[in-house]
PDB file of C-alpha atoms and ligand atoms in Angstrom:
ATOM      1  CA  MET A   1      18.797  24.373  45.412  1.00  0.00           C
ATOM      2  CA  LYS A   2      16.658  21.360  45.823  1.00  0.00           C
ATOM      3  CA  ASP A   3      16.790  17.778  47.193  1.00  0.00           C
ATOM      4  CA  THR A   4      16.058  15.519  44.331  1.00  0.00           C
ATOM      5  CA  TYR A   5      15.533  11.788  43.810  1.00  0.00           C
ATOM      6  CA  LYS A   6      18.884  11.709  42.296  1.00  0.00           C
ATOM      7  CA  HIS A   7      20.388  13.265  45.458  1.00  0.00           C
ATOM      8  CA  LYS A   8      18.486  10.718  47.633  1.00  0.00           C
ATOM      9  CA  GLY A   9      19.830   7.852  45.490  1.00  0.00           C
ATOM     10  CA  LEU A  10      23.354   9.136  45.843  1.00  0.00           C
ATOM     11  CA  ARG A  11      22.858   9.375  49.653  1.00  0.00           C
ATOM     12  CA  LYS A  12      21.634   5.731  49.774  1.00  0.00           C
ATOM     13  CA  ARG A  13      24.882   4.693  47.912  1.00  0.00           C
ATOM     14  CA  LEU A  14      27.028   6.665  50.276  1.00  0.00           C
ATOM     15  CA  VAL A  15      25.435   5.049  53.313  1.00  0.00           C
ATOM     16  CA  GLU A  16      26.005   1.721  51.851  1.00  0.00           C
ATOM     17  CA  GLU A  17      29.819   2.607  51.248  1.00  0.00           C
ATOM     18  CA  LEU A  18      29.898   3.864  55.039  1.00  0.00           C
ATOM     19  CA  LEU A  19      28.437   0.507  56.121  1.00  0.00           C
ATOM     20  CA  GLN A  20      31.089  -1.361  54.171  1.00  0.00           C
ATOM     21  CA  LYS A  21      33.692   0.878  55.842  1.00  0.00           C
ATOM     22  CA  GLY A  22      32.521  -0.210  59.268  1.00  0.00           C
ATOM     23  CA  ILE A  23      30.087   2.225  60.317  1.00  0.00           C
ATOM     24  CA  THR A  24      27.181   0.289  62.020  1.00  0.00           C
ATOM     25  CA  ASP A  25      25.391   2.777  64.195  1.00  0.00           C
ATOM     26  CA  GLU A  26      21.983   2.687  62.614  1.00  0.00           C
ATOM     27  CA  ALA A  27      20.835   6.194  63.951  1.00  0.00           C
ATOM     28  CA  VAL A  28      23.906   7.730  62.572  1.00  0.00           C
ATOM     29  CA  LEU A  29      23.487   5.988  59.112  1.00  0.00           C
ATOM     30  CA  LYS A  30      19.803   7.212  59.103  1.00  0.00           C
ATOM     31  CA  ALA A  31      20.798  10.838  59.855  1.00  0.00           C
ATOM     32  CA  ILE A  32      23.272  10.687  57.005  1.00  0.00           C
ATOM     33  CA  LEU A  33      20.661   9.319  54.749  1.00  0.00           C
ATOM     34  CA  HIS A  34      18.349  12.234  55.744  1.00  0.00           C
ATOM     35  CA  VAL A  35      20.706  15.291  55.626  1.00  0.00           C
ATOM     36  CA  PRO A  36      21.153  16.764  52.155  1.00  0.00           C
ATOM     37  CA  ARG A  37      24.970  17.098  52.153  1.00  0.00           C
ATOM     38  CA  HIS A  38      24.970  18.780  48.566  1.00  0.00           C
ATOM     39  CA  LEU A  39      23.356  21.868  50.097  1.00  0.00           C
ATOM     40  CA  PHE A  40      26.483  22.415  52.306  1.00  0.00           C
ATOM     41  CA  PHE A  41      28.715  22.607  49.154  1.00  0.00           C
ATOM     42  CA  GLN A  42      29.493  25.682  47.006  1.00  0.00           C
ATOM     43  CA  GLY A  43      29.834  25.855  43.305  1.00  0.00           C
ATOM     44  CA  ASP A  44      31.880  23.392  41.449  1.00  0.00           C
ATOM     45  CA  PHE A  45      32.149  20.958  44.258  1.00  0.00           C
ATOM     46  CA  VAL A  46      28.357  20.239  44.362  1.00  0.00           C
ATOM     47  CA  ASP A  47      28.743  17.186  42.107  1.00  0.00           C
ATOM     48  CA  PHE A  48      31.032  15.633  44.594  1.00  0.00           C
ATOM     49  CA  ALA A  49      28.868  16.012  47.527  1.00  0.00           C
ATOM     50  CA  TYR A  50      28.259  12.183  47.928  1.00  0.00           C
ATOM     51  CA  GLU A  51      31.824  11.009  47.439  1.00  0.00           C
ATOM     52  CA  ASP A  52      33.428   9.986  50.723  1.00  0.00           C
ATOM     53  CA  LYS A  53      35.849  12.852  50.681  1.00  0.00           C
ATOM     54  CA  ALA A  54      36.576  16.254  52.401  1.00  0.00           C
ATOM     55  CA  TYR A  55      36.156  19.234  50.275  1.00  0.00           C
ATOM     56  CA  PRO A  56      36.889  23.119  50.544  1.00  0.00           C
ATOM     57  CA  ILE A  57      34.083  25.189  51.889  1.00  0.00           C
ATOM     58  CA  GLY A  58      35.903  28.551  51.455  1.00  0.00           C
ATOM     59  CA  ASP A  59      38.169  30.520  53.990  1.00  0.00           C
ATOM     60  CA  GLY A  60      40.777  27.743  53.823  1.00  0.00           C
ATOM     61  CA  GLN A  61      38.519  25.221  55.598  1.00  0.00           C
ATOM     62  CA  THR A  62      36.927  21.977  54.568  1.00  0.00           C
ATOM     63  CA  ILE A  63      33.603  20.010  55.146  1.00  0.00           C
ATOM     64  CA  SER A  64      34.712  16.752  56.849  1.00  0.00           C
ATOM     65  CA  GLN A  65      34.659  13.572  54.962  1.00  0.00           C
ATOM     66  CA  PRO A  66      31.394  11.643  55.580  1.00  0.00           C
ATOM     67  CA  PHE A  67      33.303   8.643  57.093  1.00  0.00           C
ATOM     68  CA  THR A  68      34.738  11.098  59.654  1.00  0.00           C
ATOM     69  CA  VAL A  69      31.482  12.628  60.347  1.00  0.00           C
ATOM     70  CA  ALA A  70      29.923   9.113  60.785  1.00  0.00           C
ATOM     71  CA  ALA A  71      32.858   7.872  62.870  1.00  0.00           C
ATOM     72  CA  GLN A  72      32.808  10.815  65.294  1.00  0.00           C
ATOM     73  CA  SER A  73      29.031  10.712  65.606  1.00  0.00           C
ATOM     74  CA  SER A  74      29.226   6.961  66.456  1.00  0.00           C
ATOM     75  CA  LEU A  75      31.968   7.487  68.932  1.00  0.00           C
ATOM     76  CA  LEU A  76      29.924   9.996  70.796  1.00  0.00           C
ATOM     77  CA  GLN A  77      27.363   7.348  71.598  1.00  0.00           C
ATOM     78  CA  LEU A  78      24.419   9.861  71.670  1.00  0.00           C
ATOM     79  CA  LYS A  79      21.057   9.748  73.122  1.00  0.00           C
ATOM     80  CA  PRO A  80      18.354  12.182  72.211  1.00  0.00           C
ATOM     81  CA  GLY A  81      18.161  15.132  74.513  1.00  0.00           C
ATOM     82  CA  MET A  82      21.935  15.031  75.439  1.00  0.00           C
ATOM     83  CA  ARG A  83      23.688  18.437  75.682  1.00  0.00           C
ATOM     84  CA  VAL A  84      26.325  18.401  73.033  1.00  0.00           C
ATOM     85  CA  LEU A  85      29.146  20.896  72.191  1.00  0.00           C
ATOM     86  CA  GLU A  86      30.677  20.997  68.687  1.00  0.00           C
ATOM     87  CA  ILE A  87      33.885  22.905  68.156  1.00  0.00           C
ATOM     88  CA  GLY A  88      34.156  23.976  64.495  1.00  0.00           C
ATOM     89  CA  THR A  89      30.763  24.653  62.905  1.00  0.00           C
ATOM     90  CA  GLY A  90      32.339  25.063  59.400  1.00  0.00           C
ATOM     91  CA  SER A  91      29.776  24.220  56.781  1.00  0.00           C
ATOM     92  CA  GLY A  92      27.224  23.182  59.465  1.00  0.00           C
ATOM     93  CA  TYR A  93      26.968  19.644  57.995  1.00  0.00           C
ATOM     94  CA  GLN A  94      28.203  17.761  61.100  1.00  0.00           C
ATOM     95  CA  ALA A  95      25.893  20.054  63.067  1.00  0.00           C
ATOM     96  CA  ALA A  96      22.868  19.035  61.002  1.00  0.00           C
ATOM     97  CA  VAL A  97      23.667  15.361  61.513  1.00  0.00           C
ATOM     98  CA  LEU A  98      23.836  15.904  65.303  1.00  0.00           C
ATOM     99  CA  CYS A  99      20.565  17.725  65.265  1.00  0.00           C
ATOM    100  CA  GLU A 100      19.149  14.782  63.213  1.00  0.00           C
ATOM    101  CA  LEU A 101      20.247  12.649  66.057  1.00  0.00           C
ATOM    102  CA  GLY A 102      17.938  14.542  68.465  1.00  0.00           C
ATOM    103  CA  VAL A 103      20.567  16.230  70.668  1.00  0.00           C
ATOM    104  CA  ASP A 104      20.510  19.691  72.191  1.00  0.00           C
ATOM    105  CA  LEU A 105      23.309  21.149  70.169  1.00  0.00           C
ATOM    106  CA  PHE A 106      25.686  24.099  70.798  1.00  0.00           C
ATOM    107  CA  SER A 107      28.272  24.815  68.110  1.00  0.00           C
ATOM    108  CA  VAL A 108      31.199  27.265  68.109  1.00  0.00           C
ATOM    109  CA  GLU A 109      33.054  28.707  64.957  1.00  0.00           C
ATOM    110  CA  ARG A 110      35.910  31.188  64.886  1.00  0.00           C
ATOM    111  CA  LYS A 111      35.310  32.310  61.261  1.00  0.00           C
ATOM    112  CA  LYS A 112      32.389  34.748  61.023  1.00  0.00           C
ATOM    113  CA  SER A 113      31.624  34.213  57.297  1.00  0.00           C
ATOM    114  CA  LEU A 114      31.327  30.398  57.751  1.00  0.00           C
ATOM    115  CA  LEU A 115      29.104  30.771  60.732  1.00  0.00           C
ATOM    116  CA  ASP A 116      26.713  33.083  59.058  1.00  0.00           C
ATOM    117  CA  LYS A 117      26.354  30.857  56.102  1.00  0.00           C
ATOM    118  CA  ALA A 118      25.877  27.777  58.268  1.00  0.00           C
ATOM    119  CA  TYR A 119      23.307  29.644  60.301  1.00  0.00           C
ATOM    120  CA  ARG A 120      21.161  30.428  57.213  1.00  0.00           C
ATOM    121  CA  LEU A 121      21.383  26.918  55.778  1.00  0.00           C
ATOM    122  CA  LEU A 122      20.594  25.196  59.048  1.00  0.00           C
ATOM    123  CA  SER A 123      17.685  27.593  59.618  1.00  0.00           C
ATOM    124  CA  ASP A 124      16.322  26.813  56.258  1.00  0.00           C
ATOM    125  CA  LEU A 125      16.617  23.119  56.823  1.00  0.00           C
ATOM    126  CA  GLY A 126      14.683  23.421  60.022  1.00  0.00           C
ATOM    127  CA  TYR A 127      17.471  22.803  62.460  1.00  0.00           C
ATOM    128  CA  SER A 128      18.054  25.125  65.309  1.00  0.00           C
ATOM    129  CA  PRO A 129      21.312  24.514  67.198  1.00  0.00           C
ATOM    130  CA  GLU A 130      22.647  27.482  69.336  1.00  0.00           C
ATOM    131  CA  LEU A 131      25.555  28.848  67.340  1.00  0.00           C
ATOM    132  CA  HIS A 132      28.352  30.919  68.872  1.00  0.00           C
ATOM    133  CA  TYR A 133      31.049  33.049  67.295  1.00  0.00           C
ATOM    134  CA  SER A 134      34.086  32.612  69.647  1.00  0.00           C
ATOM    135  CA  ASP A 135      37.392  30.861  70.244  1.00  0.00           C
ATOM    136  CA  GLY A 136      36.183  27.280  70.541  1.00  0.00           C
ATOM    137  CA  THR A 137      39.576  26.162  72.417  1.00  0.00           C
ATOM    138  CA  LEU A 138      37.982  27.802  75.388  1.00  0.00           C
ATOM    139  CA  GLY A 139      34.834  25.595  75.162  1.00  0.00           C
ATOM    140  CA  LEU A 140      31.660  27.353  76.054  1.00  0.00           C
ATOM    141  CA  ALA A 141      31.722  28.049  79.790  1.00  0.00           C
ATOM    142  CA  SER A 142      28.226  29.929  79.777  1.00  0.00           C
ATOM    143  CA  ARG A 143      26.507  26.761  78.619  1.00  0.00           C
ATOM    144  CA  ALA A 144      28.524  23.974  80.382  1.00  0.00           C
ATOM    145  CA  PRO A 145      28.438  21.285  81.498  1.00  0.00           C
ATOM    146  CA  PHE A 146      28.005  19.104  78.384  1.00  0.00           C
ATOM    147  CA  ASP A 147      27.235  15.486  78.089  1.00  0.00           C
ATOM    148  CA  ARG A 148      29.396  15.305  74.922  1.00  0.00           C
ATOM    149  CA  ILE A 149      32.018  17.450  73.250  1.00  0.00           C
ATOM    150  CA  ILE A 150      33.029  17.003  69.577  1.00  0.00           C
ATOM    151  CA  VAL A 151      36.011  18.678  68.200  1.00  0.00           C
ATOM    152  CA  THR A 152      36.173  18.844  64.504  1.00  0.00           C
ATOM    153  CA  ALA A 153      39.542  20.389  63.930  1.00  0.00           C
ATOM    154  CA  GLY A 154      42.921  18.967  64.753  1.00  0.00           C
ATOM    155  CA  ALA A 155      44.258  19.867  68.310  1.00  0.00           C
ATOM    156  CA  PRO A 156      47.903  19.682  69.507  1.00  0.00           C
ATOM    157  CA  LYS A 157      46.798  18.406  72.945  1.00  0.00           C
ATOM    158  CA  VAL A 158      43.529  17.859  74.975  1.00  0.00           C
ATOM    159  CA  PRO A 159      42.689  21.136  76.345  1.00  0.00           C
ATOM    160  CA  ASP A 160      41.890  20.848  80.116  1.00  0.00           C
ATOM    161  CA  VAL A 161      38.930  23.364  79.616  1.00  0.00           C
ATOM    162  CA  TYR A 162      37.040  20.660  77.680  1.00  0.00           C
ATOM    163  CA  LEU A 163      37.504  18.119  80.641  1.00  0.00           C
ATOM    164  CA  ASN A 164      36.271  20.669  82.933  1.00  0.00           C
ATOM    165  CA  GLN A 165      33.130  21.390  80.950  1.00  0.00           C
ATOM    166  CA  LEU A 166      32.102  17.739  80.746  1.00  0.00           C
ATOM    167  CA  SER A 167      29.483  16.259  83.010  1.00  0.00           C
ATOM    168  CA  LEU A 168      30.467  13.158  85.120  1.00  0.00           C
ATOM    169  CA  GLY A 169      30.229  10.272  82.642  1.00  0.00           C
ATOM    170  CA  GLY A 170      30.539  12.653  79.709  1.00  0.00           C
ATOM    171  CA  LYS A 171      32.666  11.892  76.710  1.00  0.00           C
ATOM    172  CA  LEU A 172      34.986  14.077  74.497  1.00  0.00           C
ATOM    173  CA  VAL A 173      35.815  13.120  71.005  1.00  0.00           C
ATOM    174  CA  ILE A 174      38.881  14.936  69.652  1.00  0.00           C
ATOM    175  CA  PRO A 175      41.546  14.394  67.007  1.00  0.00           C
ATOM    176  CA  VAL A 176      45.007  15.064  68.693  1.00  0.00           C
ATOM    177  CA  GLY A 177      48.375  15.269  66.800  1.00  0.00           C
ATOM    178  CA  ASN A 178      50.348  17.536  64.551  1.00  0.00           C
ATOM    179  CA  ALA A 179      49.282  19.990  61.807  1.00  0.00           C
ATOM    180  CA  GLU A 180      49.022  16.977  59.165  1.00  0.00           C
ATOM    181  CA  VAL A 181      47.750  13.953  60.981  1.00  0.00           C
ATOM    182  CA  GLN A 182      45.952  13.134  64.242  1.00  0.00           C
ATOM    183  CA  ARG A 183      44.697  10.306  66.257  1.00  0.00           C
ATOM    184  CA  MET A 184      40.888  10.123  67.188  1.00  0.00           C
ATOM    185  CA  LEU A 185      40.655  10.092  70.921  1.00  0.00           C
ATOM    186  CA  ARG A 186      37.682   9.464  73.100  1.00  0.00           C
ATOM    187  CA  VAL A 187      38.139  10.770  76.635  1.00  0.00           C
ATOM    188  CA  THR A 188      35.468   9.638  79.173  1.00  0.00           C
ATOM    189  CA  LYS A 189      35.161  11.554  82.458  1.00  0.00           C
ATOM    190  CA  THR A 190      34.939   8.734  85.083  1.00  0.00           C
ATOM    191  CA  GLY A 191      35.374  10.909  88.149  1.00  0.00           C
ATOM    192  CA  GLU A 192      35.831  14.633  89.005  1.00  0.00           C
ATOM    193  CA  HIS A 193      39.550  14.293  88.171  1.00  0.00           C
ATOM    194  CA  SER A 194      39.826  10.920  86.459  1.00  0.00           C
ATOM    195  CA  PHE A 195      39.495  10.136  82.791  1.00  0.00           C
ATOM    196  CA  ASP A 196      39.681   7.097  80.484  1.00  0.00           C
ATOM    197  CA  THR A 197      41.209   7.654  76.993  1.00  0.00           C
ATOM    198  CA  GLU A 198      40.712   5.422  74.080  1.00  0.00           C
ATOM    199  CA  ASP A 199      42.423   5.684  70.598  1.00  0.00           C
ATOM    200  CA  PHE A 200      40.587   5.086  67.404  1.00  0.00           C
ATOM    201  CA  GLY A 201      43.360   5.640  64.853  1.00  0.00           C
ATOM    202  CA  GLU A 202      44.399   8.006  62.282  1.00  0.00           C
ATOM    203  CA  PHE A 203      42.420  11.036  60.883  1.00  0.00           C
ATOM    204  CA  ARG A 204      43.170  14.251  59.005  1.00  0.00           C
ATOM    205  CA  PHE A 205      41.682  17.583  59.973  1.00  0.00           C
ATOM    206  CA  VAL A 206      42.332  21.289  59.412  1.00  0.00           C
ATOM    207  CA  PRO A 207      44.139  22.753  62.498  1.00  0.00           C
ATOM    208  CA  LEU A 208      42.301  23.989  65.637  1.00  0.00           C
ATOM    209  CA  ILE A 209      43.511  27.517  65.933  1.00  0.00           C
ATOM    210  CA  GLY A 210      43.173  29.610  69.299  1.00  0.00           C
ATOM    211  CA  ALA A 211      44.376  30.017  72.817  1.00  0.00           C
ATOM    212  CA  GLU A 212      44.551  26.418  73.604  1.00  0.00           C
ATOM    213  CA  GLY A 213      45.079  25.207  70.140  1.00  0.00           C
ATOM    214  CA  TRP A 214      47.898  25.957  67.406  1.00  0.00           C
TER     215      TRP A 214
HETATM  216  N1  LIG B 301      32.236  20.525  61.499  1.00  0.00           N
HETATM  217  C1  LIG B 301      32.590  21.134  60.124  1.00  0.00           C
HETATM  218  C2  LIG B 301      33.960  20.783  59.941  1.00  0.00           C
HETATM  219  C3  LIG B 301      34.669  22.060  59.580  1.00  0.00           C
HETATM  220  S1  LIG B 301      36.508  22.042  59.470  1.00  0.00           S
HETATM  221  C4  LIG B 301      31.626  20.695  59.097  1.00  0.00           C
HETATM  222  O1  LIG B 301      30.926  19.752  59.255  1.00  0.00           O
HETATM  223  O2  LIG B 301      31.714  21.319  57.941  1.00  0.00           O
HETATM  224  C5  LIG B 301      36.790  22.732  61.098  1.00  0.00           C
HETATM  225  C6  LIG B 301      36.385  24.048  61.362  1.00  0.00           C
HETATM  226  O3  LIG B 301      36.950  24.399  62.724  1.00  0.00           O
HETATM  227  C7  LIG B 301      36.682  25.160  60.555  1.00  0.00           C
HETATM  228  O4  LIG B 301      35.621  25.832  60.085  1.00  0.00           O
HETATM  229  C8  LIG B 301      37.545  26.123  61.399  1.00  0.00           C
HETATM  230  O5  LIG B 301      37.252  27.537  61.163  1.00  0.00           O
HETATM  231  C9  LIG B 301      37.103  25.805  62.757  1.00  0.00           C
HETATM  232  N2  LIG B 301      37.910  25.981  63.909  1.00  0.00           N
HETATM  233  C10 LIG B 301      39.185  26.084  63.959  1.00  0.00           C
HETATM  234  N3  LIG B 301      39.656  26.419  65.082  1.00  0.00           N
HETATM  235  C11 LIG B 301      38.649  26.850  65.849  1.00  0.00           C
HETATM  236  C12 LIG B 301      38.452  27.457  67.128  1.00  0.00           C
HETATM  237  N4  LIG B 301      39.349  27.662  68.040  1.00  0.00           N
HETATM  238  N5  LIG B 301      37.130  27.742  67.539  1.00  0.00           N
HETATM  239  C13 LIG B 301      36.006  27.443  66.768  1.00  0.00           C
HETATM  240  N6  LIG B 301      36.170  26.958  65.420  1.00  0.00           N
HETATM  241  C14 LIG B 301      37.533  26.605  65.016  1.00  0.00           C
END
């Protein structure tokens, strides 16, 4: 599959839509303008790649809605070179956007088939995050600490392990709630045992499944 002028035009329209919906982080919008989202889709859904919606990617999972990807990426307040951990590689789209933002990315996925597909696509596109096949509810102790952690599946609570794997001043962006609807939380590590939590409203994710998840 190719990236054509038509796809580029559709991406420009998507970015304008995200701007209207309140996404103002220019680096994030530029990354979304750059990453060919249609390549992360399969079969029949390709035509919908530039609508602001979530779609199935197989194995009962979904590629997050562009607004959600943009919102989480903005909430992370990233700077190039930061060490970032993503939980839930899925299609690899959010990972590509994070790589485009110049961070040093580690991403964990519990479904091997999705991880393999994401690995091939991300490599083809020239991105090289470090991908891990493991239970992301345990974080990634071997690579900690992280400046940022982003969780792209809905958690029943904030797992302590993420807070432990954050560096001082680090931030965790995580949807927390029940199986249907969650609230987007940003937790900042202000001291070794102190944290600030901010709430950014309702979002919907597939469940985070594992030892510290559902
Ligand atoms: N970031 C992805 C969103 C995928 S949906 C994208 O841009 O496409 C959420 C993903 O989290 C699914 O692929 C699901 O398999 C994965 N997931 C759920 N629980 C997990 C866990 N404990 N560890 C790692 N990945 C998990």
